[in-house]
Structure formats: C-alpha cells, structure tokens
C-alpha cells in the first residue's frame, strides 16, 4: 500500500503527484524549488497568476506536459505556515485524497517534503498522510443488492522525500496507517445495525481481535454474569431475548501486570429506552449506542498493531435495552456487583448501569487507572454540541494525559465539573444507595457522577461521546455516519501513558 522513495528529479511515472503549497510568497521556495526547476520556473508563474492557490484546502490540478514522470500534479493549499497544524494538514490531505478517489486514480505519489513546516515535522507529516488516507477514503458499503463500492480505488501510495531518512518515514507511515485502520474498524462496528451486531456478534469480533493480536480474552456469558452478581448490567438485559456478554481483552506489554490501564466502553447494541421508552424520532440511530465499545475495540486494534510497553485491560458490557414482560421497570431496586443498591427511576438511563458493573469488573482485573467511553447522554449535546466530547474526572493528572492525547489526535474534549453537590444528587434515594436519574438538569454531569460512584478512589476519566460518535454530514476525513471518535485518543493515551505516583 505505502512505499517510500528518495527522488530528486520526479522522473517516476504516477497517475498523480500530490504536492502541498504554503502561502508564503509568490515564488516557489524550499522543497518546491526542485519541482519548479523541472518546469523551468513555470509553476511559479502559475502561482503568480493564481492558477495554483495556496489558500487553505484549495485544490488545483495541473497537467505536467511530460516535464516530470507524473501525469498530473494535485496542488493542495496549506494556508499560512504560522497557522499550520497536524490537524489542518490531516484535513487538507483528506480533502485531496477524496478528490483523487473521485477521479478514479488507482496509484498516486505524495511529495512529503512539501507538507512539512516548523509546526509539523516529516515524521508527523508521514503519520498524517497514511492516517488521513485511511480515514478519508473509508466507506461503509451497507446492504444494497447493487453494491455502491467503486470499481477503482487508490491501491498504491508512493511517498517521496528528498530530505529525510526513509526508514523513519516508513515507520511513521505504519503508525499512521494503524491509527486510521483502527478508527475505521470502530466506524464499521457503529454503522452495522443492531439486528446484525448483537452482544454475541460483538463478543465474536473481540475473539477475532484476540486471536489476531494474541490478547488474553474472556467472554462472560449470562450465567457467569449472574454468578458475579452484576445486577445492574443484568437489569438492562432483562427485557431482551439476546443474552448479555461481558467482554474482556487483556494486552500485556510490560513484564509485570502492573500500572494497568482499564478501558471501558458502553456496548449497548440498541437502546429503545426500555419502559421509559424513547420517542419515535429519538429511537432512530440508537444502533450507535455501542460507540464507546467500538472506540475501545478500535484502540485495542491499534495497540495490537503497535505493541506499546503498557498494560491494558479492555472491558465492554454488551447488551441491547429492550422491552418485554421480563424487562426492568422504573421503581425497581437492583444491586450492582460492588454491592451498591440502585433505585431505577429511568430505564433509559441504562448506560451508567452497565458501566457501573464494567468499572467494578475492570478493577477486579487489576485496572489502576480507568477511562470509560460512552454514548451516555443527550445532555452532553445540549452542553457542548456535536464537535466536542464531554469529559469528567476524579483525577486532574490523569485527565491531563487524556486531554493531551485528544489534542494530538485532533479529537477535542472539554471538561465538565463534578462537584460534591452533583454527587449528592445521585446519592439521593429513599430506598437505595443511589438513583440512576436525578432529573434532567445537567444530566451529562450526573450521569458521570453516577459512574464515578463505582470507581471508589481509582483515578478515572469519563468521556461522553453521545454528540461526537456519529455525524450527519460528510467531512474531509470521512463520510456521514460513524466517526470512530476517541479511538485515536485512547490509543495515543495508552502509548504515551505515564503511571502516576
Ligand atoms: N444512549 C442514550 C444517549 C444518547 C442520546 C446517545 C442521543 C446518542 C444520541 C442514553 O442511554 C440515554 O438514553 N440517555 C438519556 C438519559 C436520561 C434518561 C437521564 C438521555 O440523554 O436522554
Ligand atoms: Mn438510554
Ligand atoms: Zn443508551
């Protein structure tokens, strides 16, 4: 798929050569000087005339008239160098890769040096190329009898550099590609409808990952879940004909099983709301209520590929939330694995219930740090909109590590408070230790507070992706539908993780 080469004269034949242009002067300078030479300075003339635009994300296709080996050059504007960033580079690359795909090219070359700047070095640029390529060309084919898969897609990308060590660039391309592919796997899991992705299917998927990457794996079935007393998880599954699965994957990258990171993902394969039933508009799209689980599985795929020196346990409680004569009801009182009793006030607040037992179980497997990811509340959309993932924590230092990873991954998160008064609201029940729905004011916060009750002192970050896990609009780095959000953040967080003393 990706190939790296040193080439000074651009003589190799390609269907298209991708070149970045910074908005700095009217003259081609730096890495582009050499390319301009092949055209006897004509490219500079085109820039002057405005036929090649350096405006951010502008794309100009120029025929090479046999001056170089590539048939055409696709110039992509990168804007002002001062305002440049990895994130901006990724989007610009995504846009041009989509255009190339639309033009049915099967083979392209990228002139890496033209995308580097003081802000983004060659290794980051290489990562951006392979990651953005995977993300932007991702497509979910769906189930139409007539496939809408294009007959032609780009199969080969050659990355040219005049100035850098090719082995290093190759390594970065591999990493970026793993990040892109892991995110795409998460997207696919979310895009598959609930009838075709049950808890059992999710467990089978985890088994495949485990086999491929030699993870230790444990899939708890209903009987084992009962034996362990996971009453909160079981309550949510009670109305379903599909048995629940508690999915556990372990990756050990250190000699000893210590400093263990627990990644916990909400895996509701479909959320009807239960007896606190959703509206007919609100229920559509609820196949995506396992976006947290998908992000965790996508991150595990990246971890399996890159094998960092870290220890990770992934825990995914998976079930649908259905209605029947057996279903749990408002007013029911249930007992979680930790022993805490919960008064159910709303069966649609099911995510925090399954996560309560998953967090307890992650600790049981030795997790000393916890990050949970969940499509948890409509409230987070009201608070933060559709671009920003909501975060809560009981440990600022751990939060900083997650925040840094998210910024680097280009997946913005924003912290919401967790004050004593918020915690009091979930502890307010006449009949039980906790209630699962203290009212709609600030309900992203109380949902987080509820999960926090089960961390019992373990450093923890909660990520609410209800607004960010899917999008109704096509974007430069992917189509409408699942975004795979937090896959890259989790993987980067794990890779960079430093145990907290
Ligand atoms: N899965 C939903 C949250 C959700 C809403 C995800 C919209 C994606 C888009 C969650 O289980 C839920 O139903 N939350 C309720 C909580 C309420 C009953 C306290 C909500 O947000 O309305
Ligand atoms: Mn719900
Ligand atoms: Zn839900």
Short mmCIF file of C-alpha atoms and ligand atoms in Angstrom, two decimals:
data_model
loop_
_atom_site.label_atom_id
_atom_site.label_comp_id
_atom_site.label_asym_id
_atom_site.label_seq_id
_atom_site.Cartn_x
_atom_site.Cartn_y
_atom_site.Cartn_z
CA UNK A 1 0.00 0.00 0.00
CA UNK A 2 2.62 2.60 1.12
CA UNK A 3 6.03 2.80 -0.39
CA UNK A 4 8.83 5.30 0.37
CA UNK A 5 11.43 6.56 -2.06
CA UNK A 6 14.06 9.21 -2.39
CA UNK A 7 13.79 11.00 -5.69
CA UNK A 8 15.22 14.36 -6.68
CA UNK A 9 14.04 14.67 -10.27
CA UNK A 10 10.41 13.46 -10.10
CA UNK A 11 11.02 11.16 -13.06
CA UNK A 12 8.93 8.14 -11.98
CA UNK A 13 5.59 7.63 -13.65
CA UNK A 14 2.49 8.16 -11.49
CA UNK A 15 -1.15 8.85 -12.20
CA UNK A 16 -0.98 11.79 -9.85
CA UNK A 17 1.54 13.58 -7.65
CA UNK A 18 0.20 15.29 -4.51
CA UNK A 19 2.02 18.47 -3.52
CA UNK A 20 1.36 20.89 -0.68
CA UNK A 21 1.72 24.66 -1.16
CA UNK A 22 2.18 27.08 1.69
CA UNK A 23 1.01 30.62 1.35
CA UNK A 24 4.28 32.44 1.83
CA UNK A 25 5.36 34.19 -1.29
CA UNK A 26 4.69 34.18 -4.96
CA UNK A 27 7.83 32.22 -5.58
CA UNK A 28 8.29 28.51 -5.08
CA UNK A 29 10.95 28.07 -2.48
CA UNK A 30 12.22 25.33 -0.18
CA UNK A 31 11.26 21.82 -1.21
CA UNK A 32 9.22 23.05 -4.14
CA UNK A 33 12.16 24.75 -5.80
CA UNK A 34 13.37 21.47 -7.21
CA UNK A 35 9.97 20.64 -8.63
CA UNK A 36 9.70 24.12 -10.15
CA UNK A 37 13.08 23.57 -11.81
CA UNK A 38 11.64 20.66 -13.78
CA UNK A 39 9.14 23.15 -15.18
CA UNK A 40 11.73 25.86 -15.86
CA UNK A 41 10.06 28.11 -13.32
CA UNK A 42 6.60 27.86 -14.91
CA UNK A 43 4.99 26.70 -11.69
CA UNK A 44 5.99 29.95 -10.05
CA UNK A 45 4.21 31.72 -12.90
CA UNK A 46 1.08 29.68 -12.22
CA UNK A 47 1.20 30.66 -8.57
CA UNK A 48 1.55 34.32 -9.54
CA UNK A 49 -1.37 34.02 -11.93
CA UNK A 50 -3.47 32.40 -9.22
CA UNK A 51 -3.84 29.14 -11.11
CA UNK A 52 -2.19 27.35 -8.23
CA UNK A 53 -3.70 28.58 -4.99
CA UNK A 54 -2.07 28.26 -1.60
CA UNK A 55 -5.32 29.12 0.17
CA UNK A 56 -6.08 26.51 2.78
CA UNK A 57 -7.73 23.43 1.26
CA UNK A 58 -7.87 24.83 -2.26
CA UNK A 59 -7.07 22.10 -4.75
CA UNK A 60 -5.63 22.79 -8.21
CA UNK A 61 -4.92 20.08 -10.71
CA UNK A 62 -2.15 20.86 -13.20
CA UNK A 63 -1.11 18.78 -16.20
CA UNK A 64 2.62 18.07 -16.24
CA UNK A 65 3.05 18.05 -20.05
CA UNK A 66 5.70 15.38 -19.74
CA UNK A 67 8.05 17.59 -17.72
CA UNK A 68 8.01 15.06 -14.91
CA UNK A 69 7.02 11.39 -14.71
CA UNK A 70 3.63 12.01 -13.09
CA UNK A 71 0.80 12.78 -15.44
CA UNK A 72 -0.78 15.40 -13.22
CA UNK A 73 0.11 17.33 -10.11
CA UNK A 74 -2.57 17.94 -7.49
CA UNK A 75 -1.63 21.05 -5.57
CA UNK A 76 -3.30 21.40 -2.23
CA UNK A 77 -3.25 24.76 -0.47
CA UNK A 78 -1.97 24.65 3.11
CA UNK A 79 -2.57 28.26 4.06
CA UNK A 80 -0.23 30.29 6.23
CA UNK A 81 2.67 28.39 7.72
CA UNK A 82 2.19 30.15 11.06
CA UNK A 83 -1.35 28.81 11.38
CA UNK A 84 -0.47 25.30 10.30
CA UNK A 85 -1.02 22.23 12.48
CA UNK A 86 -1.20 18.45 12.29
CA UNK A 87 -4.97 18.68 12.36
CA UNK A 88 -5.05 21.15 9.47
CA UNK A 89 -2.67 19.00 7.49
CA UNK A 90 -4.84 15.93 8.05
CA UNK A 91 -7.96 17.66 6.78
CA UNK A 92 -6.23 19.12 3.74
CA UNK A 93 -4.83 15.68 2.89
CA UNK A 94 -8.24 14.10 3.46
CA UNK A 95 -9.79 16.53 1.02
CA UNK A 96 -7.25 15.88 -1.72
CA UNK A 97 -7.35 12.08 -1.22
CA UNK A 98 -11.13 12.20 -1.61
CA UNK A 99 -10.76 14.21 -4.81
CA UNK A 100 -8.22 11.71 -6.14
CA UNK A 101 -10.55 8.83 -5.30
CA UNK A 102 -13.37 10.66 -7.10
CA UNK A 103 -11.17 10.90 -10.19
CA UNK A 104 -10.74 7.12 -10.12
CA UNK A 105 -6.96 7.12 -9.80
CA UNK A 106 -5.50 3.83 -8.62
CA UNK A 107 -1.99 4.88 -7.86
CA UNK A 108 -0.57 8.17 -6.57
CA UNK A 109 2.58 9.70 -5.15
CA UNK A 110 2.90 12.22 -2.31
CA UNK A 111 5.77 14.71 -2.13
CA UNK A 112 6.21 14.63 1.62
CA UNK A 113 8.71 17.47 1.97
CA UNK A 114 6.16 19.95 0.64
CA UNK A 115 3.89 19.25 3.64
CA UNK A 116 6.44 19.85 6.38
CA UNK A 117 6.93 23.10 8.26
CA UNK A 118 8.20 24.36 11.57
CA UNK A 119 4.91 23.22 13.09
CA UNK A 120 4.76 19.74 11.55
CA UNK A 121 7.93 17.72 11.03
CA UNK A 122 8.43 14.99 8.46
CA UNK A 123 7.53 12.15 10.83
CA UNK A 124 4.26 13.79 11.80
CA UNK A 125 3.58 14.55 8.16
CA UNK A 126 4.13 10.90 7.23
CA UNK A 127 1.76 9.82 10.00
CA UNK A 128 -0.80 12.34 8.70
CA UNK A 129 -0.50 11.01 5.14
CA UNK A 130 -1.24 7.37 5.94
CA UNK A 131 -3.83 8.13 8.62
CA UNK A 132 -5.70 10.71 6.55
CA UNK A 133 -5.59 8.39 3.57
CA UNK A 134 -7.29 5.58 5.50
CA UNK A 135 -9.82 7.89 7.17
CA UNK A 136 -10.81 9.97 4.16
CA UNK A 137 -11.28 7.04 1.78
CA UNK A 138 -13.26 4.98 4.31
CA UNK A 139 -16.65 3.89 3.19
CA UNK A 140 -19.37 1.68 4.66
CA UNK A 141 -20.92 -0.25 1.85
CA UNK A 142 -24.19 -1.13 3.51
CA UNK A 143 -26.53 -3.79 2.27
CA UNK A 144 -27.87 -2.71 -1.09
CA UNK A 145 -28.21 -5.56 -3.58
CA UNK A 146 -26.34 -3.42 -6.04
CA UNK A 147 -23.02 -2.63 -4.38
CA UNK A 148 -22.01 1.02 -4.36
CA UNK A 149 -18.38 0.18 -3.89
CA UNK A 150 -16.30 1.97 -6.54
CA UNK A 151 -14.63 -0.34 -9.04
CA UNK A 152 -11.49 1.73 -8.84
CA UNK A 153 -9.80 2.94 -5.71
CA UNK A 154 -6.29 4.01 -4.87
CA UNK A 155 -4.28 0.88 -4.12
CA UNK A 156 -0.77 2.27 -4.07
CA UNK A 157 0.70 5.40 -2.49
CA UNK A 158 4.36 6.24 -3.01
CA UNK A 159 5.78 8.77 -0.58
CA UNK A 160 8.74 10.80 -1.85
CA UNK A 161 11.22 12.61 0.24
CA UNK A 162 14.42 14.32 -0.79
CA UNK A 163 15.47 15.31 2.68
CA UNK A 164 14.59 12.70 5.25
CA UNK A 165 15.55 9.24 6.48
CA UNK A 166 13.35 6.80 4.61
CA UNK A 167 13.30 4.17 7.36
CA UNK A 168 11.95 6.70 9.87
CA UNK A 169 9.32 7.82 7.41
CA UNK A 170 8.31 4.24 6.76
CA UNK A 171 7.85 3.65 10.50
CA UNK A 172 5.63 6.74 10.80
CA UNK A 173 3.56 5.65 7.82
CA UNK A 174 2.96 2.32 9.53
CA UNK A 175 1.84 4.02 12.74
CA UNK A 176 -0.49 6.44 10.93
CA UNK A 177 -1.97 3.63 8.91
CA UNK A 178 -2.67 1.63 12.07
CA UNK A 179 -4.42 4.64 13.63
CA UNK A 180 -6.54 5.15 10.52
CA UNK A 181 -7.46 1.50 10.20
CA UNK A 182 -8.34 1.10 13.87
CA UNK A 183 -10.62 4.13 13.64
CA UNK A 184 -12.26 2.72 10.53
CA UNK A 185 -12.92 -0.58 12.28
CA UNK A 186 -14.66 1.34 15.06
CA UNK A 187 -16.71 3.19 12.43
CA UNK A 188 -17.81 -0.04 10.83
CA UNK A 189 -18.91 -1.55 14.15
CA UNK A 190 -21.05 1.53 14.81
CA UNK A 191 -22.51 1.58 11.29
CA UNK A 192 -23.70 -2.04 11.46
CA UNK A 193 -27.35 -2.15 12.57
CA UNK A 194 -28.49 -3.72 15.84
CA UNK A 195 -30.01 -6.82 14.25
CA UNK A 196 -26.65 -7.65 12.68
CA UNK A 197 -24.45 -6.69 15.61
CA UNK A 198 -25.75 -8.29 18.79
CA UNK A 199 -23.78 -8.71 22.01
CA UNK A 200 -22.77 -12.15 20.73
CA UNK A 201 -21.50 -10.68 17.46
CA UNK A 202 -19.51 -8.09 19.36
CA UNK A 203 -18.02 -10.86 21.51
CA UNK A 204 -17.08 -12.80 18.37
CA UNK A 205 -15.43 -9.72 16.96
CA UNK A 206 -13.40 -9.38 20.16
CA UNK A 207 -12.41 -13.04 19.88
CA UNK A 208 -11.12 -12.40 16.36
CA UNK A 209 -9.06 -9.44 17.57
CA UNK A 210 -7.69 -11.56 20.40
CA UNK A 211 -6.66 -14.32 18.01
CA UNK A 212 -5.02 -11.86 15.64
CA UNK A 213 -3.06 -9.96 18.28
CA UNK A 214 -2.62 -12.66 20.95
CA UNK A 215 -4.67 -10.81 23.55
CA UNK A 216 -5.90 -12.74 26.52
CA UNK A 217 -9.67 -12.84 26.19
CA UNK A 218 -12.60 -13.58 28.48
CA UNK A 219 -16.22 -13.53 27.41
CA UNK A 220 -18.60 -13.84 30.34
CA UNK A 221 -21.96 -15.35 29.44
CA UNK A 222 -25.21 -14.70 31.26
CA UNK A 223 -24.69 -17.43 33.85
CA UNK A 224 -21.23 -16.17 34.77
CA UNK A 225 -22.51 -12.60 34.89
CA UNK A 226 -25.20 -13.77 37.32
CA UNK A 227 -22.67 -15.61 39.44
CA UNK A 228 -20.57 -12.47 39.75
CA UNK A 229 -23.64 -10.54 40.87
CA UNK A 230 -23.64 -7.91 38.13
CA UNK A 231 -27.21 -6.90 38.93
CA UNK A 232 -27.02 -3.52 37.21
CA UNK A 233 -25.82 -4.98 33.91
CA UNK A 234 -28.36 -7.82 34.14
CA UNK A 235 -31.26 -5.46 34.79
CA UNK A 236 -30.66 -3.71 31.48
CA UNK A 237 -30.56 -7.05 29.65
CA UNK A 238 -33.66 -8.41 31.41
CA UNK A 239 -36.15 -7.47 28.70
CA UNK A 240 -34.10 -8.92 25.87
CA UNK A 241 -34.08 -12.26 24.10
CA UNK A 242 -30.39 -11.69 23.30
CA UNK A 243 -28.10 -12.83 26.12
CA UNK A 244 -25.61 -10.27 27.51
CA UNK A 245 -21.84 -10.56 27.13
CA UNK A 246 -19.17 -9.04 29.31
CA UNK A 247 -16.18 -8.83 27.02
CA UNK A 248 -12.65 -8.59 28.42
CA UNK A 249 -9.42 -8.25 26.42
CA UNK A 250 -6.01 -8.06 28.05
CA UNK A 251 -2.86 -6.76 26.46
CA UNK A 252 0.34 -7.15 28.47
CA UNK A 253 3.25 -5.06 27.20
CA UNK A 254 5.18 -4.99 30.48
CA UNK A 255 6.93 -7.75 32.32
CA UNK A 256 4.61 -7.49 35.32
CA UNK A 257 0.84 -6.99 35.36
CA UNK A 258 1.06 -3.55 36.99
CA UNK A 259 0.17 0.06 36.15
CA UNK A 260 -2.81 -1.43 34.36
CA UNK A 261 -4.97 0.90 32.28
CA UNK A 262 -8.65 -0.06 32.16
CA UNK A 263 -10.52 0.99 29.01
CA UNK A 264 -14.26 0.61 29.48
CA UNK A 265 -16.70 1.05 26.58
CA UNK A 266 -20.50 1.23 26.63
CA UNK A 267 -21.71 -1.56 24.36
CA UNK A 268 -25.48 -1.11 24.05
CA UNK A 269 -26.20 -2.64 20.64
CA UNK A 270 -29.62 -0.94 20.54
CA UNK A 271 -31.23 1.40 23.04
CA UNK A 272 -35.05 1.54 22.95
CA UNK A 273 -35.06 3.31 26.30
CA UNK A 274 -36.91 0.37 27.85
CA UNK A 275 -40.20 1.23 29.60
CA UNK A 276 -39.01 4.85 29.79
CA UNK A 277 -39.31 4.47 26.06
CA UNK A 278 -37.76 6.84 23.55
CA UNK A 279 -39.86 8.85 21.09
CA UNK A 280 -40.18 7.61 17.54
CA UNK A 281 -37.73 10.27 16.43
CA UNK A 282 -35.37 9.73 19.35
CA UNK A 283 -35.08 5.98 18.87
CA UNK A 284 -33.77 6.14 15.31
CA UNK A 285 -29.99 5.90 15.26
CA UNK A 286 -29.76 4.03 18.56
CA UNK A 287 -27.76 1.26 16.87
CA UNK A 288 -24.86 3.62 17.57
CA UNK A 289 -25.19 3.22 21.34
CA UNK A 290 -22.11 0.99 21.31
CA UNK A 291 -19.83 3.76 20.03
CA UNK A 292 -17.82 3.60 23.27
CA UNK A 293 -17.26 -0.13 22.86
CA UNK A 294 -16.26 0.43 19.24
CA UNK A 295 -13.69 3.07 20.24
CA UNK A 296 -12.20 0.71 22.81
CA UNK A 297 -12.04 -2.16 20.30
CA UNK A 298 -10.57 0.14 17.64
CA UNK A 299 -7.94 1.32 20.12
CA UNK A 300 -7.15 -2.30 21.02
CA UNK A 301 -6.58 -3.00 17.34
CA UNK A 302 -4.07 -0.12 17.17
CA UNK A 303 -2.45 -1.33 20.39
CA UNK A 304 -2.24 -4.84 18.94
CA UNK A 305 -0.53 -3.47 15.84
CA UNK A 306 1.92 -1.16 17.60
CA UNK A 307 2.50 -3.12 20.82
CA UNK A 308 3.42 -0.32 23.24
CA UNK A 309 5.10 -1.12 26.56
CA UNK A 310 1.89 -0.76 28.55
CA UNK A 311 -0.66 -2.99 30.23
CA UNK A 312 -4.27 -2.63 29.17
CA UNK A 313 -7.48 -4.34 30.13
CA UNK A 314 -10.48 -3.55 27.94
CA UNK A 315 -13.92 -4.20 29.40
CA UNK A 316 -17.11 -3.99 27.36
CA UNK A 317 -20.55 -4.69 28.78
CA UNK A 318 -22.74 -5.53 25.82
CA UNK A 319 -26.50 -5.99 25.53
CA UNK A 320 -29.47 -4.25 23.95
CA UNK A 321 -32.00 -2.34 26.07
CA UNK A 322 -35.38 -3.84 25.20
CA UNK A 323 -38.96 -4.09 26.41
CA UNK A 324 -40.90 -7.25 27.31
CA UNK A 325 -42.76 -8.81 30.21
CA UNK A 326 -39.37 -9.52 31.73
CA UNK A 327 -37.92 -6.06 31.33
CA UNK A 328 -36.80 -3.97 34.29
CA UNK A 329 -39.03 -1.08 35.26
CA UNK A 330 -38.88 2.33 36.89
CA UNK A 331 -39.04 1.95 40.70
CA UNK A 332 -37.15 -1.36 40.58
CA UNK A 333 -34.27 -1.62 43.01
CA UNK A 334 -31.23 -3.53 41.81
CA UNK A 335 -27.87 -4.47 43.31
CA UNK A 336 -24.64 -3.81 41.43
CA UNK A 337 -21.59 -6.07 41.59
CA UNK A 338 -19.92 -3.66 44.00
CA UNK A 339 -22.79 -4.20 46.45
CA UNK A 340 -24.29 -0.75 45.95
CA UNK A 341 -28.08 -0.72 45.56
CA UNK A 342 -29.69 1.41 42.85
CA UNK A 343 -33.21 2.76 42.57
CA UNK A 344 -34.14 2.77 38.88
CA UNK A 345 -36.00 5.97 38.07
CA UNK A 346 -35.47 5.82 34.32
CA UNK A 347 -34.79 2.69 32.26
CA UNK A 348 -33.37 4.91 29.50
CA UNK A 349 -30.51 5.83 31.82
CA UNK A 350 -29.13 2.33 31.14
CA UNK A 351 -25.59 3.21 30.07
CA UNK A 352 -24.48 4.19 33.54
CA UNK A 353 -25.92 0.90 34.88
CA UNK A 354 -23.95 -1.37 32.57
CA UNK A 355 -20.85 0.81 33.04
CA UNK A 356 -21.16 0.59 36.82
CA UNK A 357 -20.55 -3.15 36.73
CA UNK A 358 -17.97 -2.87 33.96
CA UNK A 359 -15.93 -0.39 36.01
CA UNK A 360 -16.11 -2.71 39.02
CA UNK A 361 -15.04 -5.63 36.85
CA UNK A 362 -12.14 -3.69 35.29
CA UNK A 363 -10.84 -3.04 38.82
CA UNK A 364 -11.31 -6.73 39.56
CA UNK A 365 -8.91 -7.40 36.65
CA UNK A 366 -6.32 -5.09 38.12
CA UNK A 367 -7.12 -1.75 36.45
CA UNK A 368 -5.38 1.01 38.39
CA UNK A 369 -6.43 3.77 36.00
CA UNK A 370 -9.78 3.94 34.27
CA UNK A 371 -11.02 5.63 31.14
CA UNK A 372 -14.60 4.97 30.12
CA UNK A 373 -16.11 5.97 26.78
CA UNK A 374 -19.85 6.09 26.27
CA UNK A 375 -22.66 7.49 24.16
CA UNK A 376 -24.13 8.37 27.51
CA UNK A 377 -26.40 11.41 27.42
CA UNK A 378 -28.35 13.75 25.18
CA UNK A 379 -27.38 16.29 27.83
CA UNK A 380 -23.81 16.45 26.61
CA UNK A 381 -25.10 17.55 23.19
CA UNK A 382 -27.05 20.37 24.84
CA UNK A 383 -23.96 21.38 26.79
CA UNK A 384 -21.21 21.05 24.17
CA UNK A 385 -22.74 20.49 20.76
CA UNK A 386 -21.70 17.98 18.13
CA UNK A 387 -17.96 18.58 17.82
CA UNK A 388 -16.76 18.24 21.38
CA UNK A 389 -16.66 15.19 23.60
CA UNK A 390 -17.62 15.82 27.23
CA UNK A 391 -15.18 14.76 29.91
CA UNK A 392 -15.34 14.31 33.67
CA UNK A 393 -12.74 13.10 36.11
CA UNK A 394 -11.83 12.43 39.71
CA UNK A 395 -8.12 12.91 38.97
CA UNK A 396 -6.72 16.00 37.25
CA UNK A 397 -3.31 14.50 36.45
CA UNK A 398 -4.84 11.54 34.65
CA UNK A 399 -7.20 13.92 32.89
CA UNK A 400 -4.26 15.97 31.61
CA UNK A 401 -2.81 12.88 29.97
CA UNK A 402 -6.11 12.11 28.26
CA UNK A 403 -6.51 15.75 27.23
CA UNK A 404 -3.07 15.84 25.67
CA UNK A 405 -3.74 12.70 23.67
CA UNK A 406 -7.07 14.08 22.49
CA UNK A 407 -5.50 17.34 21.32
CA UNK A 408 -2.82 15.48 19.45
CA UNK A 409 -5.38 13.18 17.88
CA UNK A 410 -7.47 16.17 16.79
CA UNK A 411 -10.45 14.93 18.84
CA UNK A 412 -11.41 17.82 21.12
CA UNK A 413 -12.68 17.12 24.64
CA UNK A 414 -13.94 19.57 27.25
CA UNK A 415 -14.18 19.06 30.95
CA UNK A 416 -17.45 19.35 32.84
CA UNK A 417 -17.44 19.75 36.62
CA UNK A 418 -18.09 17.03 39.17
CA UNK A 419 -18.84 18.83 42.39
CA UNK A 420 -19.93 17.37 45.72
CA UNK A 421 -23.44 18.71 45.09
CA UNK A 422 -23.60 16.77 41.82
CA UNK A 423 -22.56 13.60 43.59
CA UNK A 424 -25.21 14.21 46.26
CA UNK A 425 -27.88 14.17 43.59
CA UNK A 426 -27.14 10.57 42.58
CA UNK A 427 -26.90 9.54 46.24
CA UNK A 428 -30.38 10.83 46.86
CA UNK A 429 -32.79 7.88 47.16
CA UNK A 430 -35.21 6.90 49.93
CA UNK A 431 -34.85 3.19 49.22
CA UNK A 432 -31.34 2.60 47.81
CA UNK A 433 -27.75 3.85 47.91
CA UNK A 434 -28.08 5.56 44.54
CA UNK A 435 -30.67 6.59 41.97
CA UNK A 436 -29.95 6.37 38.26
CA UNK A 437 -31.72 9.53 37.14
CA UNK A 438 -31.92 12.55 39.39
CA UNK A 439 -33.67 14.76 36.81
CA UNK A 440 -32.72 16.43 33.60
CA UNK A 441 -30.76 19.43 34.93
CA UNK A 442 -27.12 18.96 33.96
CA UNK A 443 -27.76 15.35 33.18
CA UNK A 444 -24.43 14.75 31.43
CA UNK A 445 -22.83 15.64 34.76
CA UNK A 446 -25.00 13.44 36.98
CA UNK A 447 -24.54 10.53 34.57
CA UNK A 448 -20.79 10.92 35.00
CA UNK A 449 -21.21 11.30 38.74
CA UNK A 450 -23.11 8.02 38.85
CA UNK A 451 -20.28 6.10 37.16
CA UNK A 452 -17.82 7.85 39.48
CA UNK A 453 -19.53 6.17 42.45
CA UNK A 454 -18.14 2.84 41.25
CA UNK A 455 -14.54 3.93 40.75
CA UNK A 456 -14.05 4.01 44.53
CA UNK A 457 -10.86 6.04 44.54
CA UNK A 458 -9.30 4.69 41.33
CA UNK A 459 -8.16 7.55 39.04
CA UNK A 460 -10.73 7.82 36.30
CA UNK A 461 -11.73 9.85 33.25
CA UNK A 462 -15.18 9.62 31.71
CA UNK A 463 -15.74 10.55 28.06
CA UNK A 464 -19.31 11.18 26.86
CA UNK A 465 -19.37 10.81 23.07
CA UNK A 466 -23.17 10.99 22.54
CA UNK A 467 -22.65 14.08 20.34
CA UNK A 468 -19.46 13.10 18.57
CA UNK A 469 -19.72 9.40 17.75
CA UNK A 470 -21.80 9.96 14.64
CA UNK A 471 -22.24 12.82 12.21
CA UNK A 472 -24.98 13.59 9.70
CA UNK A 473 -22.51 15.30 7.37
CA UNK A 474 -19.72 14.09 5.18
CA UNK A 475 -16.38 15.63 6.21
CA UNK A 476 -12.81 15.73 4.90
CA UNK A 477 -11.77 12.74 6.97
CA UNK A 478 -14.77 10.54 6.36
CA UNK A 479 -18.35 10.07 5.25
CA UNK A 480 -21.56 10.77 7.18
CA UNK A 481 -22.26 8.14 9.83
CA UNK A 482 -19.93 6.84 12.50
CA UNK A 483 -16.80 8.90 13.21
CA UNK A 484 -14.85 6.37 15.27
CA UNK A 485 -14.26 9.21 17.73
CA UNK A 486 -11.91 8.55 20.68
CA UNK A 487 -10.30 5.52 19.04
CA UNK A 488 -7.17 7.51 18.27
CA UNK A 489 -7.28 9.41 21.55
CA UNK A 490 -7.40 6.18 23.56
CA UNK A 491 -4.61 4.57 21.55
CA UNK A 492 -2.37 7.66 21.85
CA UNK A 493 -3.19 7.96 25.54
CA UNK A 494 -2.13 4.36 26.09
CA UNK A 495 1.03 4.74 24.01
CA UNK A 496 2.17 7.84 25.93
CA UNK A 497 0.82 6.84 29.33
CA UNK A 498 2.96 7.59 32.35
CA UNK A 499 1.96 5.93 35.62
CA UNK A 500 1.06 8.43 38.32
CA UNK A 501 2.89 8.08 41.61
N1 LIG B 1 -27.97 6.33 24.52
C1 LIG B 1 -28.60 7.41 25.16
C2 LIG B 1 -27.87 8.74 24.94
C3 LIG B 1 -27.82 9.28 23.55
C4 LIG B 1 -28.73 10.25 23.16
C5 LIG B 1 -26.86 8.88 22.67
C6 LIG B 1 -28.68 10.77 21.89
C7 LIG B 1 -26.79 9.40 21.39
C8 LIG B 1 -27.70 10.36 21.00
C9 LIG B 1 -28.68 7.17 26.65
O1 LIG B 1 -28.82 5.85 27.05
C10 LIG B 1 -29.91 7.87 27.13
O2 LIG B 1 -30.97 7.48 26.75
N2 LIG B 1 -29.73 8.91 27.93
C11 LIG B 1 -30.82 9.65 28.42
C12 LIG B 1 -30.63 9.83 29.90
C13 LIG B 1 -31.81 10.38 30.60
C14 LIG B 1 -32.91 9.36 30.59
C15 LIG B 1 -31.45 10.72 32.01
C16 LIG B 1 -30.81 10.99 27.70
O3 LIG B 1 -29.73 11.52 27.45
O4 LIG B 1 -31.87 11.48 27.36
MN1 LIG B 2 -30.81 5.20 27.09
ZN1 LIG B 3 -28.08 4.45 25.79
#
